[in-house]
mmCIF file of C-alpha atoms and ligand atoms in Angstrom:
data_model
loop_
_atom_site.group_PDB
_atom_site.id
_atom_site.type_symbol
_atom_site.label_atom_id
_atom_site.label_comp_id
_atom_site.label_asym_id
_atom_site.label_seq_id
_atom_site.Cartn_x
_atom_site.Cartn_y
_atom_site.Cartn_z
ATOM 1 C CA MET A 16 -7.473 2.981 32.826
ATOM 2 C CA LYS A 17 -7.188 2.147 29.177
ATOM 3 C CA ARG A 18 -4.958 -0.779 28.239
ATOM 4 C CA ILE A 19 -3.801 -0.709 24.640
ATOM 5 C CA GLY A 20 -1.849 -3.046 22.262
ATOM 6 C CA MET A 21 -0.578 -1.810 19.443
ATOM 7 C CA LEU A 22 1.463 -3.184 16.219
ATOM 8 C CA THR A 23 2.007 -2.510 12.440
ATOM 9 C CA SER A 24 2.027 -5.100 9.817
ATOM 10 C CA GLY A 25 2.684 -6.048 6.503
ATOM 11 C CA GLY A 26 4.824 -3.839 4.478
ATOM 12 C CA ASP A 27 5.989 -0.222 5.824
ATOM 13 C CA CYS A 28 5.083 3.054 4.394
ATOM 14 C CA GLN A 29 5.553 6.695 5.500
ATOM 15 C CA ALA A 30 3.342 8.147 8.700
ATOM 16 C CA LEU A 31 3.265 4.876 10.564
ATOM 17 C CA ASN A 32 4.902 6.478 13.434
ATOM 18 C CA ALA A 33 2.769 9.910 12.974
ATOM 19 C CA ALA A 34 -0.260 7.938 12.843
ATOM 20 C CA MET A 35 0.649 6.103 16.182
ATOM 21 C CA ARG A 36 1.771 9.187 17.991
ATOM 22 C CA GLY A 37 -2.127 10.688 16.999
ATOM 23 C CA VAL A 38 -3.342 7.702 18.709
ATOM 24 C CA VAL A 39 -1.184 8.051 21.716
ATOM 25 C CA LYS A 40 -1.497 11.751 21.950
ATOM 26 C CA THR A 41 -5.106 11.985 21.821
ATOM 27 C CA MET A 42 -5.507 9.522 24.559
ATOM 28 C CA VAL A 43 -2.902 10.785 26.963
ATOM 29 C CA ASN A 44 -4.275 13.891 26.355
ATOM 30 C CA ALA A 45 -7.782 12.900 27.117
ATOM 31 C CA THR A 46 -7.191 10.844 30.314
ATOM 32 C CA GLU A 47 -3.742 10.355 32.310
ATOM 33 C CA GLU A 48 -4.632 6.740 32.722
ATOM 34 C CA VAL A 49 -3.461 4.984 29.612
ATOM 35 C CA GLU A 50 -1.029 1.401 28.985
ATOM 36 C CA ILE A 51 0.219 1.164 25.999
ATOM 37 C CA TYR A 52 1.797 -2.253 24.916
ATOM 38 C CA GLY A 53 3.867 -1.760 21.342
ATOM 39 C CA PHE A 54 3.818 -5.504 19.928
ATOM 40 C CA LEU A 55 7.196 -5.909 17.817
ATOM 41 C CA ASP A 56 7.138 -6.264 14.319
ATOM 42 C CA GLY A 57 3.135 -6.759 13.447
ATOM 43 C CA TYR A 58 1.395 -10.075 14.111
ATOM 44 C CA LYS A 59 4.496 -12.027 15.282
ATOM 45 C CA GLY A 60 4.554 -9.678 18.467
ATOM 46 C CA LEU A 61 1.039 -10.371 19.448
ATOM 47 C CA ILE A 62 1.698 -14.414 18.658
ATOM 48 C CA TYR A 63 4.543 -14.692 20.290
ATOM 49 C CA GLY A 64 4.196 -11.810 23.350
ATOM 50 C CA ASN A 65 6.843 -10.224 22.311
ATOM 51 C CA PHE A 66 5.995 -6.625 23.522
ATOM 52 C CA ARG A 67 7.617 -3.542 24.865
ATOM 53 C CA MET A 68 5.852 -1.169 27.148
ATOM 54 C CA LEU A 69 5.594 2.187 25.952
ATOM 55 C CA THR A 70 4.731 5.654 27.306
ATOM 56 C CA GLY A 71 3.582 8.865 25.597
ATOM 57 C CA ALA A 72 7.473 9.814 25.411
ATOM 58 C CA ASP A 73 8.312 7.323 22.668
ATOM 59 C CA PHE A 74 5.932 8.455 20.672
ATOM 60 C CA SER A 75 7.232 12.256 20.916
ATOM 61 C CA GLY A 76 9.250 13.303 18.234
ATOM 62 C CA ILE A 77 8.210 10.801 15.399
ATOM 63 C CA LEU A 78 5.810 12.642 13.523
ATOM 64 C CA THR A 79 8.332 13.186 10.759
ATOM 65 C CA LYS A 80 10.209 9.690 11.045
ATOM 66 C CA GLY A 81 9.798 6.840 8.824
ATOM 67 C CA GLY A 82 9.419 3.475 8.841
ATOM 68 C CA THR A 83 7.668 2.279 12.435
ATOM 69 C CA ILE A 84 8.986 1.831 15.690
ATOM 70 C CA LEU A 85 7.335 -1.098 16.442
ATOM 71 C CA GLY A 86 9.087 -2.741 13.379
ATOM 72 C CA SER A 87 6.964 -4.781 11.024
ATOM 73 C CA SER A 88 6.963 -8.149 8.867
ATOM 74 C CA ARG A 89 4.264 -10.021 6.897
ATOM 75 C CA THR A 90 2.502 -12.563 8.549
ATOM 76 C CA PRO A 91 -0.087 -13.764 5.836
ATOM 77 C CA PHE A 92 -3.757 -14.264 6.505
ATOM 78 C CA LYS A 93 -3.826 -17.604 4.698
ATOM 79 C CA LEU A 94 -1.135 -18.886 7.463
ATOM 80 C CA MET A 95 -2.784 -18.056 10.514
ATOM 81 C CA ARG A 96 -5.092 -20.375 11.094
ATOM 82 C CA GLU A 97 -2.282 -22.944 10.228
ATOM 83 C CA PRO A 98 0.100 -23.971 13.406
ATOM 84 C CA ASP A 99 3.321 -23.014 13.338
ATOM 85 C CA ALA A 100 6.571 -25.005 13.235
ATOM 86 C CA ASN A 101 6.389 -25.859 16.835
ATOM 87 C CA GLY A 102 2.536 -26.910 16.570
ATOM 88 C CA LEU A 103 1.657 -23.422 18.260
ATOM 89 C CA ASP A 104 -2.200 -22.388 17.279
ATOM 90 C CA LYS A 105 -1.341 -18.629 16.173
ATOM 91 C CA VAL A 106 -4.962 -17.492 16.588
ATOM 92 C CA GLU A 107 -5.325 -18.727 19.837
ATOM 93 C CA ALA A 108 -1.849 -17.348 21.111
ATOM 94 C CA MET A 109 -2.912 -13.799 19.986
ATOM 95 C CA LYS A 110 -6.277 -14.371 22.257
ATOM 96 C CA GLN A 111 -4.577 -15.702 25.182
ATOM 97 C CA ASN A 112 -1.509 -12.799 25.074
ATOM 98 C CA TYR A 113 -4.380 -10.413 24.508
ATOM 99 C CA TYR A 114 -6.157 -11.592 27.462
ATOM 100 C CA LYS A 115 -3.402 -12.250 29.718
ATOM 101 C CA LEU A 116 -2.528 -8.345 29.435
ATOM 102 C CA GLN A 117 -6.133 -7.400 30.171
ATOM 103 C CA LEU A 118 -5.994 -5.237 26.868
ATOM 104 C CA ASP A 119 -9.265 -3.052 26.220
ATOM 105 C CA CYS A 120 -8.317 -2.728 22.441
ATOM 106 C CA LEU A 121 -5.520 -3.732 19.807
ATOM 107 C CA VAL A 122 -4.859 -0.953 17.525
ATOM 108 C CA ILE A 123 -3.372 -2.348 14.400
ATOM 109 C CA LEU A 124 -2.347 -0.581 11.318
ATOM 110 C CA GLY A 125 -1.687 -2.073 7.938
ATOM 111 C CA GLY A 126 -3.239 -2.784 4.611
ATOM 112 C CA ASN A 127 -5.303 -5.292 2.834
ATOM 113 C CA GLY A 128 -3.524 -8.565 4.404
ATOM 114 C CA THR A 129 -3.714 -6.829 7.915
ATOM 115 C CA HIS A 130 -6.885 -6.138 7.809
ATOM 116 C CA LYS A 131 -7.978 -9.553 7.067
ATOM 117 C CA THR A 132 -6.191 -10.962 10.216
ATOM 118 C CA ALA A 133 -7.711 -7.836 12.397
ATOM 119 C CA ASN A 134 -11.196 -8.951 11.249
ATOM 120 C CA LEU A 135 -10.710 -12.449 12.149
ATOM 121 C CA LEU A 136 -9.733 -10.871 15.361
ATOM 122 C CA ARG A 137 -12.713 -9.246 16.001
ATOM 123 C CA GLU A 138 -14.609 -12.313 15.064
ATOM 124 C CA GLU A 139 -13.040 -13.960 17.914
ATOM 125 C CA GLY A 140 -13.773 -11.620 20.256
ATOM 126 C CA LEU A 141 -11.347 -9.267 20.805
ATOM 127 C CA ASN A 142 -11.904 -5.364 20.614
ATOM 128 C CA VAL A 143 -10.113 -3.911 17.861
ATOM 129 C CA VAL A 144 -9.390 -0.415 15.864
ATOM 130 C CA THR A 145 -7.607 -0.503 12.669
ATOM 131 C CA LEU A 146 -5.897 2.369 10.781
ATOM 132 C CA PRO A 147 -5.461 2.160 6.616
ATOM 133 C CA LYS A 148 -1.919 2.135 6.173
ATOM 134 C CA THR A 149 -0.081 1.637 2.242
ATOM 135 C CA ILE A 150 1.914 3.266 -0.316
ATOM 136 C CA ASP A 151 -0.727 1.199 -2.532
ATOM 137 C CA ASN A 152 -3.913 2.992 -1.557
ATOM 138 C CA ASP A 153 -5.866 -0.445 -2.624
ATOM 139 C CA LEU A 154 -7.940 -0.434 0.936
ATOM 140 C CA TRP A 155 -11.626 -0.618 0.282
ATOM 141 C CA GLY A 156 -13.794 1.772 2.626
ATOM 142 C CA THR A 157 -11.611 4.764 2.607
ATOM 143 C CA ASP A 158 -10.521 7.056 -0.405
ATOM 144 C CA MET A 159 -6.688 7.362 0.512
ATOM 145 C CA THR A 160 -4.306 5.434 2.973
ATOM 146 C CA PHE A 161 -1.571 7.053 4.530
ATOM 147 C CA GLY A 162 1.674 6.966 2.756
ATOM 148 C CA PHE A 163 0.158 6.710 -0.547
ATOM 149 C CA GLN A 164 1.163 11.121 -0.907
ATOM 150 C CA SER A 165 4.578 10.412 -0.008
ATOM 151 C CA ALA A 166 5.145 7.570 -2.149
ATOM 152 C CA VAL A 167 3.348 9.245 -5.001
ATOM 153 C CA ASP A 168 6.013 12.174 -4.716
ATOM 154 C CA ILE A 169 8.777 9.957 -4.458
ATOM 155 C CA ALA A 170 7.920 8.203 -7.749
ATOM 156 C CA THR A 171 7.208 11.506 -9.103
ATOM 157 C CA ASP A 172 10.465 12.827 -8.287
ATOM 158 C CA VAL A 173 12.279 9.820 -10.380
ATOM 159 C CA ILE A 174 9.935 10.531 -13.111
ATOM 160 C CA ASP A 175 11.146 13.965 -13.393
ATOM 161 C CA CYS A 176 14.783 13.059 -12.724
ATOM 162 C CA ILE A 177 14.099 10.412 -15.690
ATOM 163 C CA HIS A 178 12.478 12.959 -18.362
ATOM 164 C CA THR A 179 15.715 15.103 -18.344
ATOM 165 C CA THR A 180 18.140 12.506 -19.252
ATOM 166 C CA ALA A 181 15.411 11.204 -22.035
ATOM 167 C CA SER A 182 15.066 14.332 -23.012
ATOM 168 C CA SER A 183 18.872 14.538 -23.747
ATOM 169 C CA HIS A 184 19.235 11.253 -24.966
ATOM 170 C CA GLY A 185 16.282 10.602 -26.956
ATOM 171 C CA ARG A 186 15.665 7.171 -25.674
ATOM 172 C CA VAL A 187 12.580 5.537 -24.317
ATOM 173 C CA PHE A 188 12.526 5.097 -20.320
ATOM 174 C CA ILE A 189 10.257 3.317 -18.327
ATOM 175 C CA VAL A 190 9.766 3.663 -14.619
ATOM 176 C CA GLU A 191 8.847 1.020 -12.771
ATOM 177 C CA ILE A 192 6.423 1.850 -9.855
ATOM 178 C CA MET A 193 5.487 -0.133 -6.560
ATOM 179 C CA GLY A 194 1.819 -1.846 -6.850
ATOM 180 C CA HIS A 195 1.272 -5.793 -7.945
ATOM 181 C CA LYS A 196 -2.651 -5.629 -7.974
ATOM 182 C CA VAL A 197 -3.447 -1.787 -8.608
ATOM 183 C CA GLY A 198 -1.983 0.934 -10.244
ATOM 184 C CA TRP A 199 -3.147 4.278 -7.925
ATOM 185 C CA LEU A 200 0.560 5.157 -7.336
ATOM 186 C CA THR A 201 1.640 4.197 -11.393
ATOM 187 C CA LEU A 202 -1.216 6.467 -12.285
ATOM 188 C CA ASN A 203 -0.733 9.243 -10.163
ATOM 189 C CA ALA A 204 2.784 9.701 -10.006
ATOM 190 C CA GLY A 205 2.394 8.996 -13.829
ATOM 191 C CA MET A 206 0.460 11.616 -14.446
ATOM 192 C CA ALA A 207 2.162 13.957 -12.206
ATOM 193 C CA GLY A 208 5.587 13.674 -13.746
ATOM 194 C CA GLY A 209 3.897 13.533 -17.160
ATOM 195 C CA ALA A 210 4.603 10.361 -17.837
ATOM 196 C CA ASP A 211 3.266 9.186 -22.121
ATOM 197 C CA ILE A 212 2.281 6.150 -21.600
ATOM 198 C CA ILE A 213 0.720 4.770 -17.879
ATOM 199 C CA LEU A 214 0.232 0.926 -17.564
ATOM 200 C CA ILE A 215 -1.523 -0.937 -14.684
ATOM 201 C CA PRO A 216 -2.939 -4.331 -13.577
ATOM 202 C CA GLU A 217 -6.713 -2.903 -14.090
ATOM 203 C CA ILE A 218 -6.057 -2.334 -17.732
ATOM 204 C CA PRO A 219 -4.016 -4.820 -19.684
ATOM 205 C CA TYR A 220 -1.946 -3.319 -22.193
ATOM 206 C CA ASP A 221 -1.310 -4.388 -26.226
ATOM 207 C CA ILE A 222 2.305 -3.879 -26.906
ATOM 208 C CA ASP A 223 1.262 -3.032 -30.352
ATOM 209 C CA LYS A 224 -0.772 0.034 -29.163
ATOM 210 C CA VAL A 225 2.388 0.843 -26.847
ATOM 211 C CA VAL A 226 4.449 0.952 -29.748
ATOM 212 C CA GLU A 227 2.343 2.665 -31.999
ATOM 213 C CA ALA A 228 1.882 5.594 -29.192
ATOM 214 C CA ILE A 229 5.691 5.415 -29.098
ATOM 215 C CA ASN A 230 5.930 6.119 -33.036
ATOM 216 C CA GLU A 231 2.979 8.853 -32.708
ATOM 217 C CA ARG A 232 5.447 10.500 -30.574
ATOM 218 C CA ASN A 233 8.344 10.123 -32.884
ATOM 219 C CA ARG A 234 6.616 11.115 -35.816
ATOM 220 C CA LYS A 235 5.335 14.600 -34.020
ATOM 221 C CA GLY A 236 8.891 15.012 -33.302
ATOM 222 C CA SER A 237 9.528 14.010 -29.558
ATOM 223 C CA ARG A 238 12.610 12.740 -28.808
ATOM 224 C CA PHE A 239 11.714 10.251 -26.021
ATOM 225 C CA THR A 240 8.925 8.360 -24.494
ATOM 226 C CA ILE A 241 8.437 8.033 -20.637
ATOM 227 C CA LEU A 242 6.571 4.667 -19.835
ATOM 228 C CA ALA A 243 5.461 4.752 -15.929
ATOM 229 C CA VAL A 244 4.765 0.674 -15.582
ATOM 230 C CA ALA A 245 3.281 -0.681 -12.642
ATOM 231 C CA GLU A 246 5.017 -3.943 -10.954
ATOM 232 C CA GLY A 247 1.627 -5.475 -11.625
ATOM 233 C CA ALA A 248 1.342 -4.335 -15.345
ATOM 234 C CA ILE A 249 -0.053 -7.413 -17.318
ATOM 235 C CA SER A 250 -0.682 -7.732 -21.251
ATOM 236 C CA LYS A 251 -3.603 -8.586 -22.772
ATOM 237 C CA GLU A 252 -2.406 -12.215 -23.734
ATOM 238 C CA ASP A 253 -1.021 -12.730 -19.778
ATOM 239 C CA ALA A 254 -4.339 -11.707 -18.455
ATOM 240 C CA ALA A 255 -6.287 -14.068 -20.641
ATOM 241 C CA LEU A 256 -3.908 -16.755 -18.916
ATOM 242 C CA SER A 257 -5.182 -18.850 -15.994
ATOM 243 C CA LYS A 258 -4.033 -17.919 -12.715
ATOM 244 C CA LYS A 259 -2.104 -20.747 -12.131
ATOM 245 C CA ASP A 260 -0.560 -20.217 -16.293
ATOM 246 C CA TYR A 261 0.378 -16.665 -15.423
ATOM 247 C CA LYS A 262 2.273 -17.794 -12.441
ATOM 248 C CA LYS A 263 4.221 -20.212 -14.237
ATOM 249 C CA LYS A 264 4.917 -17.816 -17.056
ATOM 250 C CA LEU A 265 6.615 -15.366 -14.513
ATOM 251 C CA GLU A 266 8.567 -17.985 -12.506
ATOM 252 C CA THR A 267 10.314 -19.202 -15.687
ATOM 253 C CA SER A 268 10.280 -15.604 -17.320
ATOM 254 C CA PRO A 269 13.738 -14.639 -18.399
ATOM 255 C CA TYR A 270 12.873 -11.074 -17.303
ATOM 256 C CA PRO A 271 13.331 -9.724 -13.628
ATOM 257 C CA SER A 272 10.211 -8.099 -13.797
ATOM 258 C CA VAL A 273 7.373 -7.052 -16.276
ATOM 259 C CA SER A 274 8.937 -3.736 -17.145
ATOM 260 C CA TYR A 275 12.417 -5.501 -18.626
ATOM 261 C CA GLU A 276 9.753 -7.738 -20.625
ATOM 262 C CA VAL A 277 7.690 -4.375 -22.115
ATOM 263 C CA ALA A 278 11.470 -2.878 -22.747
ATOM 264 C CA ALA A 279 12.588 -6.096 -24.970
ATOM 265 C CA ARG A 280 9.419 -5.988 -27.068
ATOM 266 C CA ILE A 281 9.738 -2.259 -27.971
ATOM 267 C CA GLN A 282 13.236 -2.385 -28.280
ATOM 268 C CA GLU A 283 12.656 -5.353 -30.584
ATOM 269 C CA LYS A 284 9.578 -3.375 -32.452
ATOM 270 C CA THR A 285 11.109 -0.266 -32.690
ATOM 271 C CA GLY A 286 14.837 -0.312 -32.538
ATOM 272 C CA SER A 287 14.731 2.273 -29.753
ATOM 273 C CA GLU A 288 17.226 2.622 -27.369
ATOM 274 C CA VAL A 289 15.298 1.720 -24.229
ATOM 275 C CA ARG A 290 16.093 1.875 -20.163
ATOM 276 C CA VAL A 291 14.232 0.556 -17.076
ATOM 277 C CA THR A 292 14.538 2.430 -14.073
ATOM 278 C CA VAL A 293 13.127 0.557 -10.809
ATOM 279 C CA PRO A 294 12.953 2.767 -7.920
ATOM 280 C CA GLY A 295 11.668 -0.129 -5.565
ATOM 281 C CA HIS A 296 11.543 0.597 -1.834
ATOM 282 C CA MET A 297 12.641 3.907 -1.914
ATOM 283 C CA GLN A 298 9.189 4.398 -2.891
ATOM 284 C CA ARG A 299 7.775 3.767 1.058
ATOM 285 C CA GLY A 300 11.194 5.229 2.723
ATOM 286 C CA GLY A 301 11.912 8.670 4.113
ATOM 287 C CA SER A 302 9.901 11.449 5.936
ATOM 288 C CA PRO A 303 6.096 11.133 5.447
ATOM 289 C CA CYS A 304 4.994 14.399 3.031
ATOM 290 C CA PRO A 305 2.921 16.774 5.220
ATOM 291 C CA TYR A 306 -0.299 15.872 3.658
ATOM 292 C CA ASP A 307 0.332 12.420 5.201
ATOM 293 C CA ARG A 308 1.483 14.052 8.509
ATOM 294 C CA VAL A 309 -1.797 15.451 8.818
ATOM 295 C CA PHE A 310 -3.787 12.944 7.491
ATOM 296 C CA ALA A 311 -2.331 10.134 9.642
ATOM 297 C CA SER A 312 -2.687 12.288 12.826
ATOM 298 C CA ARG A 313 -6.059 12.916 12.100
ATOM 299 C CA LEU A 314 -6.843 9.242 11.807
ATOM 300 C CA GLY A 315 -4.934 8.388 15.066
ATOM 301 C CA SER A 316 -6.653 10.957 16.632
ATOM 302 C CA GLU A 317 -10.186 9.615 15.681
ATOM 303 C CA ALA A 318 -8.971 6.472 16.342
ATOM 304 C CA ALA A 319 -8.372 7.113 19.824
ATOM 305 C CA LYS A 320 -11.845 8.799 20.309
ATOM 306 C CA LEU A 321 -13.215 5.480 19.253
ATOM 307 C CA ILE A 322 -11.420 3.683 21.674
ATOM 308 C CA LEU A 323 -12.040 6.472 24.603
ATOM 309 C CA SER A 324 -16.049 6.067 23.817
ATOM 310 C CA GLY A 325 -15.438 2.325 23.351
ATOM 311 C CA GLU A 326 -16.391 1.991 19.972
ATOM 312 C CA TYR A 327 -14.466 -1.316 18.248
ATOM 313 C CA GLY A 328 -14.652 -3.061 14.888
ATOM 314 C CA PHE A 329 -13.967 -0.382 12.855
ATOM 315 C CA MET A 330 -11.199 0.699 10.663
ATOM 316 C CA VAL A 331 -10.952 4.882 10.872
ATOM 317 C CA GLY A 332 -10.668 5.868 6.937
ATOM 318 C CA ILE A 333 -11.828 9.144 5.000
ATOM 319 C CA ARG A 334 -14.464 9.617 2.647
ATOM 320 C CA ASN A 335 -15.345 13.154 0.778
ATOM 321 C CA ARG A 336 -12.735 14.584 2.970
ATOM 322 C CA GLU A 337 -14.529 13.594 5.899
ATOM 323 C CA ILE A 338 -13.247 11.155 8.294
ATOM 324 C CA ILE A 339 -15.379 8.094 8.808
ATOM 325 C CA LYS A 340 -15.671 4.826 10.521
ATOM 326 C CA VAL A 341 -16.302 1.606 8.660
ATOM 327 C CA PRO A 342 -16.960 -1.915 10.026
ATOM 328 C CA LEU A 343 -14.050 -4.258 9.513
ATOM 329 C CA GLU A 344 -16.118 -6.964 8.182
ATOM 330 C CA ASP A 345 -16.991 -4.601 4.894
ATOM 331 C CA VAL A 346 -13.291 -3.794 4.624
ATOM 332 C CA ALA A 347 -11.786 -7.025 4.858
ATOM 333 C CA GLY A 348 -10.510 -8.934 1.679
ATOM 334 C CA LYS A 349 -12.226 -6.340 -0.567
ATOM 335 C CA LEU A 350 -9.538 -4.588 -2.842
ATOM 336 C CA LYS A 351 -10.103 -1.057 -3.988
ATOM 337 C CA MET A 352 -8.855 -1.119 -7.929
ATOM 338 C CA VAL A 353 -8.938 1.740 -10.478
ATOM 339 C CA SER A 354 -11.954 1.072 -12.399
ATOM 340 C CA PRO A 355 -10.695 1.199 -16.254
ATOM 341 C CA ASP A 356 -14.025 3.595 -16.712
ATOM 342 C CA ALA A 357 -13.096 6.100 -14.513
ATOM 343 C CA THR A 358 -13.086 9.821 -14.940
ATOM 344 C CA ILE A 359 -9.618 10.097 -14.025
ATOM 345 C CA ILE A 360 -8.759 7.571 -16.886
ATOM 346 C CA GLN A 361 -10.984 9.511 -19.421
ATOM 347 C CA GLU A 362 -9.186 12.762 -18.563
ATOM 348 C CA ALA A 363 -5.780 11.169 -18.643
ATOM 349 C CA LYS A 364 -6.616 9.986 -22.158
ATOM 350 C CA MET A 365 -8.054 13.355 -22.803
ATOM 351 C CA LEU A 366 -4.435 14.677 -22.005
ATOM 352 C CA GLY A 367 -3.020 11.995 -24.534
ATOM 353 C CA ILE A 368 -1.661 9.654 -22.501
ATOM 354 C CA SER A 369 -1.864 6.013 -23.871
ATOM 355 C CA PHE A 370 -2.702 3.229 -21.608
ATOM 356 C CA GLY A 371 -1.851 0.464 -24.388
ATOM 357 C CA ASP A 372 -5.389 -0.587 -24.744
HETATM 358 O O1 F6P B 416 3.433 -2.637 1.026
HETATM 359 C C1 F6P B 416 2.991 -2.379 -0.594
HETATM 360 C C2 F6P B 416 4.224 -2.934 -1.538
HETATM 361 O O2 F6P B 416 4.983 -1.945 -1.169
HETATM 362 C C3 F6P B 416 3.536 -3.031 -2.451
HETATM 363 O O3 F6P B 416 3.594 -1.674 -3.596
HETATM 364 C C4 F6P B 416 4.711 -4.020 -3.172
HETATM 365 O O4 F6P B 416 4.377 -4.492 -4.177
HETATM 366 C C5 F6P B 416 5.017 -4.650 -2.409
HETATM 367 O O5 F6P B 416 4.768 -3.733 -0.904
HETATM 368 C C6 F6P B 416 6.531 -5.081 -1.980
HETATM 369 O O6 F6P B 416 6.597 -6.370 -0.539
HETATM 370 P P1 F6P B 416 8.156 -6.347 -0.228
HETATM 371 O O7 F6P B 416 8.099 -5.124 0.832
HETATM 372 O O8 F6P B 416 7.644 -7.559 0.825
HETATM 373 O O9 F6P B 416 9.026 -6.596 -1.228
#
């Protein structure tokens, strides 16, 4: 008999259900003896003992379903060691619920913050296997996270739609793409959608270089310019500020997000009409794309294999197209960022894309 606790934590993404289905289908096919405890709304469910007992049937018909059947929430890692409003020790509560239910293992699906807590639980002696989800693709130790390709598809569709209207009106358009800390999504959707300028957090931009790129396009006869701008794009001046000063700047900024600031600067300096489109959480919504369905199913299946053989303390990921297991302590607390020297950046530049640097 295997008793599995499962939870999805942090911002949701496509293919969470596909991944959980992959775990459960594989377990159920391998052994009839499986009990599944689905903790609701992420770590909150584990802390407060809020769970549903699930069977294989609960995981049927959810391969294509977006969101997560377990619900999710953000429970910041830095608050895990702080007691809740009623003085409850959250880590102790999670451990107690784990032991009370006599779980063999926790299957935790999440991104960066989630992995820090998963590793903490491992350090506390719990058996944990994790799966890498996030549209940001910023988890260290895996070439890809599920959700990412689906989000690239959606963000690319947005840029495609903007392309036709931008060309009719001869305007400058900014599409703001999710990713506060890393630019994988913006870079990939930007390239796939044929954006002329891509601004990502890892490559601070110089607004004059951005304007130069727009003017150059105009000189060559283009009527419009499309910018793909990550939520966390940052100017060279702002990147030189201390974290504290930058935070203060954002708090007092008259702009709702960086794209609006970039838009205002471009308008000031070029006189062009600039429009901003923010697809926001749409990028995390809807059905997973076929790649993510297959990928998440494979990860789920391999996670089940680990559980069946009693190998714990790993994230299941992919490297060079091979499914791999990575020790949790190697993953926790590390971000996989876009290197400004990466070949993809050089190739994008050779294609004529400006990064404003
Ligand atoms: O989950 C990742 C992500 O979608 C980021 O791309 C984005 O910056 C952030 O979450 C948005 O968070 P929230 O859903 O809490 O607004």
